[in-house]
Short mmCIF file of C-alpha atoms in Angstrom, two decimals:
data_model
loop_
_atom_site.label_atom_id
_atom_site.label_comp_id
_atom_site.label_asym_id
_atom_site.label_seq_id
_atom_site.Cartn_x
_atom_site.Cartn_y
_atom_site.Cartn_z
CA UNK A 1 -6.49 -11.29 -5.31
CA UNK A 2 -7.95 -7.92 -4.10
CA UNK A 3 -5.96 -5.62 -1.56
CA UNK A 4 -6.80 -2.45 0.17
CA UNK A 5 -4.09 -0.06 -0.91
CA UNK A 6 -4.01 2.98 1.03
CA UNK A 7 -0.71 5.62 0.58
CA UNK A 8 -1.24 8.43 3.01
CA UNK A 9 0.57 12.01 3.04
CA UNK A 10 3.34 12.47 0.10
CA UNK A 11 2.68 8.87 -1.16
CA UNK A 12 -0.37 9.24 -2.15
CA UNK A 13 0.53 10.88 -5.32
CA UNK A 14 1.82 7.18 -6.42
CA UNK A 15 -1.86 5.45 -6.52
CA UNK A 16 -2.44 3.93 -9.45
CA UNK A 17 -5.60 5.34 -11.98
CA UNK A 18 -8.36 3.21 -10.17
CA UNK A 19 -12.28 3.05 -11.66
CA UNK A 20 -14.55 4.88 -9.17
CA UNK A 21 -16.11 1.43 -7.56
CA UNK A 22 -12.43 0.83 -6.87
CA UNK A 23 -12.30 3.80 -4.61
CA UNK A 24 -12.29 3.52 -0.95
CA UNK A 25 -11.41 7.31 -0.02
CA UNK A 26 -9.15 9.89 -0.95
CA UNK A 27 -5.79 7.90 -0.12
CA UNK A 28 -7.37 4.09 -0.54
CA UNK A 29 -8.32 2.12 -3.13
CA UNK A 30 -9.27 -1.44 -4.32
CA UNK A 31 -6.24 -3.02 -6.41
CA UNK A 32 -5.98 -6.37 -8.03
CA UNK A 33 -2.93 -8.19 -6.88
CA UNK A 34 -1.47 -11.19 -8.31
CA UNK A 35 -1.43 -14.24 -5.54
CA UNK A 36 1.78 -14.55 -3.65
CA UNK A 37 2.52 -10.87 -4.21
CA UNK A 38 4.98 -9.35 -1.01
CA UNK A 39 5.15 -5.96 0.31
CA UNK A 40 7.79 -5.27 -1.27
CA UNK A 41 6.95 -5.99 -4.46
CA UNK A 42 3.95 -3.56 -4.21
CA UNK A 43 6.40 -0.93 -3.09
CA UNK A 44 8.93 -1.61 -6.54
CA UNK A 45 5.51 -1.61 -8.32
CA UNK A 46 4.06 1.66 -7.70
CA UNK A 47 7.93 2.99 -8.10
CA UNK A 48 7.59 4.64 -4.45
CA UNK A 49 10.69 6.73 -3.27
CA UNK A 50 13.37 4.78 -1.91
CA UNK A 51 13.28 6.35 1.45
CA UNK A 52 12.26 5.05 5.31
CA UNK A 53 8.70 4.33 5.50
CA UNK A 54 5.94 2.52 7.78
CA UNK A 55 3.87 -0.43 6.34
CA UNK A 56 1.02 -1.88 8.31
CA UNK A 57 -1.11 -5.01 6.93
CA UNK A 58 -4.43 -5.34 8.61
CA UNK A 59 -3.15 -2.91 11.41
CA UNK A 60 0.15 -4.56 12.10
CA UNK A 61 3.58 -3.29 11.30
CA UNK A 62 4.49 -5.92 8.45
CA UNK A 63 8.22 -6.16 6.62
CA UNK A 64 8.92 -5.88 2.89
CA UNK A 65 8.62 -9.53 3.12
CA UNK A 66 5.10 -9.90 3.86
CA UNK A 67 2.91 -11.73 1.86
CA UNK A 68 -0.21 -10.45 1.43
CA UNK A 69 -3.34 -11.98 1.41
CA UNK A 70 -6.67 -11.51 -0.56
CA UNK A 71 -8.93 -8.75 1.31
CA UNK A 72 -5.26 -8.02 2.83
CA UNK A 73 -5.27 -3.69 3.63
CA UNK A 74 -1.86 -2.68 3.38
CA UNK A 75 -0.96 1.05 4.23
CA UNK A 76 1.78 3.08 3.72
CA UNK A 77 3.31 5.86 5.67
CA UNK A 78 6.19 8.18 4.59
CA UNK A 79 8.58 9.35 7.59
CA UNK A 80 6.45 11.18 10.43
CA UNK A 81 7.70 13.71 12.98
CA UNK A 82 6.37 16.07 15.23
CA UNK A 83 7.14 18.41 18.37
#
């Protein structure tokens, strides 16, 4: 299945080598996901930093538990504060 995978700020250092049609912007790509695959699993994939983060699929705050779905757009925040 295909996923929008978009790691924004420090994370997105961890996106994988993607072909230029895979590109969606500077922090998204297209990535090919094998069906049943969880948020979590995505996260253990691309080896991200085991530290608190945000995860939204299609717009909504989704757990590590989440199963995502073809044409699924799962993004990733690291930490965010402000003042």
């Amino acid at each position: 299945m295909r996923v929008q995978l978009a790691l924004f700020a420090s994370l997105s250092q961890y996106l994988p080598e993607a072909a230029a049609e895979d590109r969606v912007s500077a922090h998204a790509q297209m990535v090919d996901l094998p069906d049943g695959t969880t948020v979590g699993q995505v996260i253990t994939t691309l080896d991200l930093p085991d530290e608190p983060r945000i995860v939204f699929v299609n717009g909504r705050h989704a757990p590590d538990e989440h199963t995502l779905a073809e044409g699924d757009r799962l993004a990733i925040f690291p930490p965010v504060a402000g003042g």
